[in-house]
Amino acid sequence: MKRYVLLAIGLVMTAIYLFPLYWMYLTAFKGSSEIFQYPPTFWPTNPQWSFAEVWQSRGMGRYIWNSLLIAVGVTILVTFMGTGCAYVLSRVRNIWMDMALFAILMMQVLPSSLMVTPIFVMFNQIGLLASPRVAVILAQTAKMLPLYIVLCRATFVQVPRELEDAALVDGSSRIGAFFNIMLPLARNGILVTSVLIFLQSFGEYVYARSLIARNELQVATVGLQTFMGPDASDWNGIMTYAAIYVTPILFVFMLLQRRIVSGLTAGALK
């Protein structure tokens, strides 16, 4: 009986959590008058298929391509620089490493809105704003790197040190043990953390809005503003745009759900 009660509670909590997603897709199919109808309808009476129109009229392909470039660039840089750092923090235990980990955690506390002004001034002085997408990638990498290190460190902590010591006894070098032993055993946790970094970077807004001046280089989150005017907002267009934008993210999650669950249960986010 207790199991069924917990199952029912879990289903209710899941329904509450997913309801905004359902409402977003529902509104995307509603007409302008039906959106503000009271009482609200939970199924469109006259479905509107405006996805192709929104895609073409708003140039969503360009926006999503820019978001994808930035997200992939950030994920590659963060994974390349953060994996080794996370491994070191998981193996070397002393007061200095604890202080370094604390400093990394404090860096994650700083919001993007606070850091964007000094970053803009610095990038402008060194001429990096001439390549705005590169500037956004570097700024977002600096923002996401502490999060990656903290989460990925927990993955390496789960790997027994004895396996690495056995590889060293067999004649492997420290670097060889890292690539041949540690990385394969920690791959699920690294994948989960990399996916989180990708999703966070795919939805980046503050740095792109501040560092990119040309509209053709803007990301999808900034492109959503084109539906909002001083007098009125196109809510059907906003929800249609959001549905197109969110669907690839859901597809990636469903495609990698087994690996994500495996990484979570292995302690990647502990």
CSV table of C-alpha atoms in Angstrom, one decimal:
chain,number,residue,atom,x,y,z
A,1,MET,CA,0.0,0.0,0.0
A,2,LYS,CA,2.8,2.4,0.9
A,3,ARG,CA,4.4,1.8,-2.5
A,4,TYR,CA,1.2,2.8,-4.3
A,5,VAL,CA,0.9,5.9,-2.2
A,6,LEU,CA,4.5,6.9,-3.0
A,7,LEU,CA,3.9,6.2,-6.7
A,8,ALA,CA,0.8,8.4,-6.7
A,9,ILE,CA,2.6,11.2,-5.0
A,10,GLY,CA,5.5,10.8,-7.5
A,11,LEU,CA,3.0,11.0,-10.4
A,12,VAL,CA,1.3,14.1,-9.0
A,13,MET,CA,4.7,15.8,-8.5
A,14,THR,CA,5.7,14.9,-12.0
A,15,ALA,CA,2.5,16.3,-13.5
A,16,ILE,CA,2.9,19.5,-11.6
A,17,TYR,CA,6.5,19.8,-12.7
A,18,LEU,CA,5.7,19.1,-16.4
A,19,PHE,CA,2.5,21.2,-16.5
A,20,PRO,CA,4.2,24.4,-17.7
A,21,LEU,CA,5.8,22.5,-20.5
A,22,TYR,CA,2.4,21.1,-21.5
A,23,TRP,CA,0.9,24.6,-21.3
A,24,MET,CA,3.7,26.0,-23.5
A,25,TYR,CA,2.9,23.5,-26.3
A,26,LEU,CA,-0.8,23.9,-25.8
A,27,THR,CA,-0.6,27.7,-26.2
A,28,ALA,CA,1.5,27.3,-29.3
A,29,PHE,CA,-1.5,25.7,-31.0
A,30,LYS,CA,-4.1,28.2,-29.7
A,31,GLY,CA,-5.3,31.3,-31.5
A,32,SER,CA,-4.9,34.8,-30.1
A,33,SER,CA,-8.4,35.0,-28.7
A,34,GLU,CA,-8.4,31.5,-27.2
A,35,ILE,CA,-5.2,32.2,-25.3
A,36,PHE,CA,-7.0,34.8,-23.1
A,37,GLN,CA,-10.3,32.9,-22.9
A,38,TYR,CA,-11.7,32.4,-19.4
A,39,PRO,CA,-12.2,29.7,-18.2
A,40,PRO,CA,-9.1,28.4,-20.1
A,41,THR,CA,-9.3,25.5,-22.4
A,42,PHE,CA,-7.0,22.5,-21.9
A,43,TRP,CA,-7.1,21.5,-25.5
A,44,PRO,CA,-7.1,23.8,-28.6
A,45,THR,CA,-10.6,24.1,-30.2
A,46,ASN,CA,-9.1,25.3,-33.5
A,47,PRO,CA,-5.4,24.3,-33.6
A,48,GLN,CA,-3.1,26.8,-35.3
A,49,TRP,CA,-0.1,25.5,-37.2
A,50,SER,CA,2.2,28.4,-37.2
A,51,PHE,CA,5.5,26.7,-36.6
A,52,ALA,CA,6.8,27.0,-40.2
A,53,GLU,CA,5.7,30.7,-40.3
A,54,VAL,CA,7.5,31.5,-37.1
A,55,TRP,CA,10.6,29.6,-38.2
A,56,GLN,CA,10.9,31.5,-41.4
A,57,SER,CA,9.7,35.0,-40.4
A,58,ARG,CA,11.9,35.2,-37.3
A,59,GLY,CA,15.0,33.5,-38.8
A,60,MET,CA,15.1,30.9,-36.1
A,61,GLY,CA,17.5,28.8,-38.0
A,62,ARG,CA,20.2,31.4,-37.7
A,63,TYR,CA,19.4,32.0,-34.0
A,64,ILE,CA,19.5,28.3,-33.1
A,65,TRP,CA,22.7,27.8,-35.1
A,66,ASN,CA,24.4,30.6,-33.1
A,67,SER,CA,23.2,29.1,-29.8
A,68,LEU,CA,24.5,25.7,-30.9
A,69,LEU,CA,27.9,27.1,-31.9
A,70,ILE,CA,28.3,28.8,-28.5
A,71,ALA,CA,27.0,25.8,-26.5
A,72,VAL,CA,29.3,23.3,-28.3
A,73,GLY,CA,32.3,25.7,-28.0
A,74,VAL,CA,31.7,26.2,-24.3
A,75,THR,CA,31.2,22.5,-23.7
A,76,ILE,CA,34.4,21.5,-25.5
A,77,LEU,CA,36.5,24.1,-23.6
A,78,VAL,CA,35.0,23.4,-20.2
A,79,THR,CA,35.4,19.6,-20.6
A,80,PHE,CA,39.0,20.0,-21.8
A,81,MET,CA,40.1,22.3,-19.1
A,82,GLY,CA,37.9,21.1,-16.2
A,83,THR,CA,38.4,17.3,-16.3
A,84,GLY,CA,42.1,17.4,-15.3
A,85,CYS,CA,41.4,20.0,-12.6
A,86,ALA,CA,38.5,17.9,-11.2
A,87,TYR,CA,40.8,14.8,-11.2
A,88,VAL,CA,43.5,16.6,-9.2
A,89,LEU,CA,41.1,18.0,-6.7
A,90,SER,CA,39.7,14.5,-6.1
A,91,ARG,CA,43.1,12.9,-5.5
A,92,VAL,CA,45.2,15.5,-3.7
A,93,ARG,CA,43.8,16.1,-0.2
A,94,ASN,CA,45.3,18.9,1.9
A,95,ILE,CA,44.3,22.3,3.3
A,96,TRP,CA,45.5,24.1,0.1
A,97,MET,CA,43.2,21.9,-2.1
A,98,ASP,CA,40.3,22.5,0.2
A,99,MET,CA,40.9,26.3,-0.1
A,100,ALA,CA,41.1,25.9,-3.9
A,101,LEU,CA,37.8,24.0,-3.9
A,102,PHE,CA,36.2,26.7,-1.7
A,103,ALA,CA,37.5,29.4,-4.1
A,104,ILE,CA,36.0,27.5,-7.0
A,105,LEU,CA,32.6,27.3,-5.3
A,106,MET,CA,32.7,31.1,-4.5
A,107,MET,CA,33.3,31.8,-8.2
A,108,GLN,CA,30.1,29.9,-9.1
A,109,VAL,CA,28.2,32.2,-6.7
A,110,LEU,CA,28.9,35.3,-8.8
A,111,PRO,CA,26.0,36.0,-11.2
A,112,SER,CA,26.5,36.8,-14.9
A,113,SER,CA,24.8,40.2,-14.6
A,114,LEU,CA,27.5,41.2,-12.1
A,115,MET,CA,30.4,40.0,-14.2
A,116,VAL,CA,29.3,41.2,-17.6
A,117,THR,CA,30.4,44.9,-17.2
A,118,PRO,CA,34.0,44.2,-16.3
A,119,ILE,CA,34.1,41.4,-18.9
A,120,PHE,CA,32.8,43.8,-21.6
A,121,VAL,CA,35.4,46.5,-20.7
A,122,MET,CA,38.3,44.0,-20.7
A,123,PHE,CA,37.2,42.3,-24.0
A,124,ASN,CA,36.8,45.7,-25.6
A,125,GLN,CA,40.3,46.8,-24.5
A,126,ILE,CA,41.9,43.7,-26.0
A,127,GLY,CA,39.8,43.9,-29.2
A,128,LEU,CA,38.0,40.6,-28.6
A,129,LEU,CA,34.6,42.1,-29.3
A,130,ALA,CA,35.5,42.0,-33.0
A,131,SER,CA,34.7,38.3,-32.6
A,132,PRO,CA,31.6,38.5,-30.4
A,133,ARG,CA,30.7,34.8,-30.5
A,134,VAL,CA,34.3,33.9,-29.4
A,135,ALA,CA,33.9,36.5,-26.6
A,136,VAL,CA,30.6,34.9,-25.4
A,137,ILE,CA,32.2,31.4,-25.5
A,138,LEU,CA,35.1,32.6,-23.3
A,139,ALA,CA,32.9,34.4,-20.9
A,140,GLN,CA,30.4,31.5,-20.6
A,141,THR,CA,33.3,29.1,-20.2
A,142,ALA,CA,34.6,31.1,-17.2
A,143,LYS,CA,31.1,31.0,-15.8
A,144,MET,CA,30.5,27.2,-16.3
A,145,LEU,CA,34.0,25.9,-15.5
A,146,PRO,CA,33.6,26.1,-11.6
A,147,LEU,CA,30.3,24.2,-11.9
A,148,TYR,CA,31.9,21.5,-14.1
A,149,ILE,CA,34.9,21.1,-11.8
A,150,VAL,CA,32.7,20.7,-8.6
A,151,LEU,CA,30.3,18.2,-10.2
A,152,CYS,CA,33.0,16.2,-12.1
A,153,ARG,CA,35.2,16.0,-9.0
A,154,ALA,CA,32.5,13.9,-7.4
A,155,THR,CA,32.8,11.4,-10.3
A,156,PHE,CA,36.5,10.9,-9.8
A,157,VAL,CA,36.0,10.5,-6.0
A,158,GLN,CA,33.8,7.5,-6.7
A,159,VAL,CA,36.6,5.7,-8.6
A,160,PRO,CA,38.7,3.6,-6.2
A,161,ARG,CA,42.3,4.9,-5.8
A,162,GLU,CA,43.5,1.2,-5.7
A,163,LEU,CA,42.8,0.8,-9.5
A,164,GLU,CA,45.1,3.7,-10.3
A,165,ASP,CA,47.8,2.4,-7.9
A,166,ALA,CA,47.6,-1.0,-9.6
A,167,ALA,CA,48.2,0.6,-13.0
A,168,LEU,CA,51.2,2.5,-11.6
A,169,VAL,CA,52.6,-0.8,-10.2
A,170,ASP,CA,52.2,-2.5,-13.6
A,171,GLY,CA,54.4,0.2,-15.1
A,172,SER,CA,51.9,2.7,-16.4
A,173,SER,CA,52.6,6.4,-16.0
A,174,ARG,CA,50.4,8.8,-14.1
A,175,ILE,CA,49.1,10.2,-17.4
A,176,GLY,CA,48.6,6.8,-18.8
A,177,ALA,CA,46.6,5.7,-15.7
A,178,PHE,CA,44.5,8.9,-16.1
A,179,PHE,CA,43.6,8.2,-19.7
A,180,ASN,CA,43.4,4.4,-19.5
A,181,ILE,CA,41.8,3.9,-16.1
A,182,MET,CA,40.2,7.1,-14.7
A,183,LEU,CA,38.6,8.5,-17.8
A,184,PRO,CA,36.8,5.3,-19.0
A,185,LEU,CA,35.5,4.6,-15.5
A,186,ALA,CA,34.3,8.2,-15.0
A,187,ARG,CA,32.9,8.7,-18.5
A,188,ASN,CA,29.2,8.6,-17.5
A,189,GLY,CA,29.7,11.3,-14.9
A,190,ILE,CA,31.7,13.4,-17.3
A,191,LEU,CA,28.9,12.9,-19.9
A,192,VAL,CA,26.2,14.0,-17.5
A,193,THR,CA,28.1,17.0,-16.4
A,194,SER,CA,29.0,18.0,-20.0
A,195,VAL,CA,25.3,17.7,-21.0
A,196,LEU,CA,24.4,20.0,-18.1
A,197,ILE,CA,27.0,22.5,-19.3
A,198,PHE,CA,25.7,22.3,-22.9
A,199,LEU,CA,22.1,22.9,-21.8
A,200,GLN,CA,23.1,25.8,-19.6
A,201,SER,CA,25.2,27.3,-22.5
A,202,PHE,CA,22.5,26.7,-25.1
A,203,GLY,CA,20.1,28.9,-23.1
A,204,GLU,CA,22.7,31.6,-22.4
A,205,TYR,CA,21.3,35.2,-22.5
A,206,VAL,CA,23.2,37.8,-20.5
A,207,TYR,CA,26.6,37.6,-22.2
A,208,ALA,CA,25.1,37.2,-25.7
A,209,ARG,CA,22.8,40.2,-25.1
A,210,SER,CA,25.7,42.4,-23.8
A,211,LEU,CA,28.6,41.3,-26.0
A,212,ILE,CA,27.0,40.7,-29.4
A,213,ALA,CA,25.8,43.8,-31.2
A,214,ARG,CA,25.0,42.3,-34.6
A,215,ASN,CA,21.5,40.7,-34.8
A,216,GLU,CA,22.6,38.0,-37.3
A,217,LEU,CA,25.0,36.7,-34.6
A,218,GLN,CA,22.5,36.7,-31.7
A,219,VAL,CA,21.4,33.5,-30.0
A,220,ALA,CA,17.9,32.1,-29.7
A,221,THR,CA,17.1,33.4,-26.3
A,222,VAL,CA,17.8,37.0,-27.5
A,223,GLY,CA,15.7,36.3,-30.6
A,224,LEU,CA,12.7,35.7,-28.4
A,225,GLN,CA,12.5,39.4,-27.7
A,226,THR,CA,11.4,40.1,-31.3
A,227,PHE,CA,7.9,39.1,-30.3
A,228,MET,CA,7.7,41.7,-27.5
A,229,GLY,CA,6.7,45.2,-28.3
A,230,PRO,CA,6.0,48.4,-26.3
A,231,ASP,CA,2.2,48.0,-26.7
A,232,ALA,CA,1.6,44.3,-27.0
A,233,SER,CA,3.2,40.9,-27.2
A,234,ASP,CA,2.5,38.1,-29.6
A,235,TRP,CA,2.0,35.3,-27.0
A,236,ASN,CA,1.1,32.7,-29.6
A,237,GLY,CA,4.4,33.5,-31.4
A,238,ILE,CA,6.3,33.5,-28.2
A,239,MET,CA,5.0,30.0,-27.2
A,240,THR,CA,5.5,28.7,-30.7
A,241,TYR,CA,9.1,30.0,-30.8
A,242,ALA,CA,9.7,28.5,-27.3
A,243,ALA,CA,8.3,25.1,-28.4
A,244,ILE,CA,10.6,25.0,-31.4
A,245,TYR,CA,13.5,26.0,-29.2
A,246,VAL,CA,12.9,23.6,-26.3
A,247,THR,CA,12.1,20.5,-28.5
A,248,PRO,CA,15.7,19.7,-29.5
A,249,ILE,CA,16.7,19.9,-25.8
A,250,LEU,CA,14.0,17.4,-24.9
A,251,PHE,CA,15.1,15.2,-27.7
A,252,VAL,CA,18.8,15.2,-26.5
A,253,PHE,CA,17.6,14.4,-23.0
A,254,MET,CA,15.5,11.5,-24.1
A,255,LEU,CA,18.3,10.2,-26.4
A,256,LEU,CA,20.8,10.2,-23.5
A,257,GLN,CA,18.5,9.4,-20.6
A,258,ARG,CA,20.0,6.1,-19.9
A,259,ARG,CA,23.5,7.5,-19.7
A,260,ILE,CA,22.3,10.4,-17.6
A,261,VAL,CA,20.6,8.1,-15.1
A,262,SER,CA,23.7,5.9,-15.0
A,263,GLY,CA,25.8,9.0,-14.3
A,264,LEU,CA,23.5,10.2,-11.6
A,265,THR,CA,23.3,6.9,-9.8
A,266,ALA,CA,27.1,6.6,-10.0
A,267,GLY,CA,27.4,9.7,-7.9
A,268,ALA,CA,28.2,12.2,-10.5
A,269,LEU,CA,26.1,14.9,-8.8
A,270,LYS,CA,26.9,14.1,-5.2
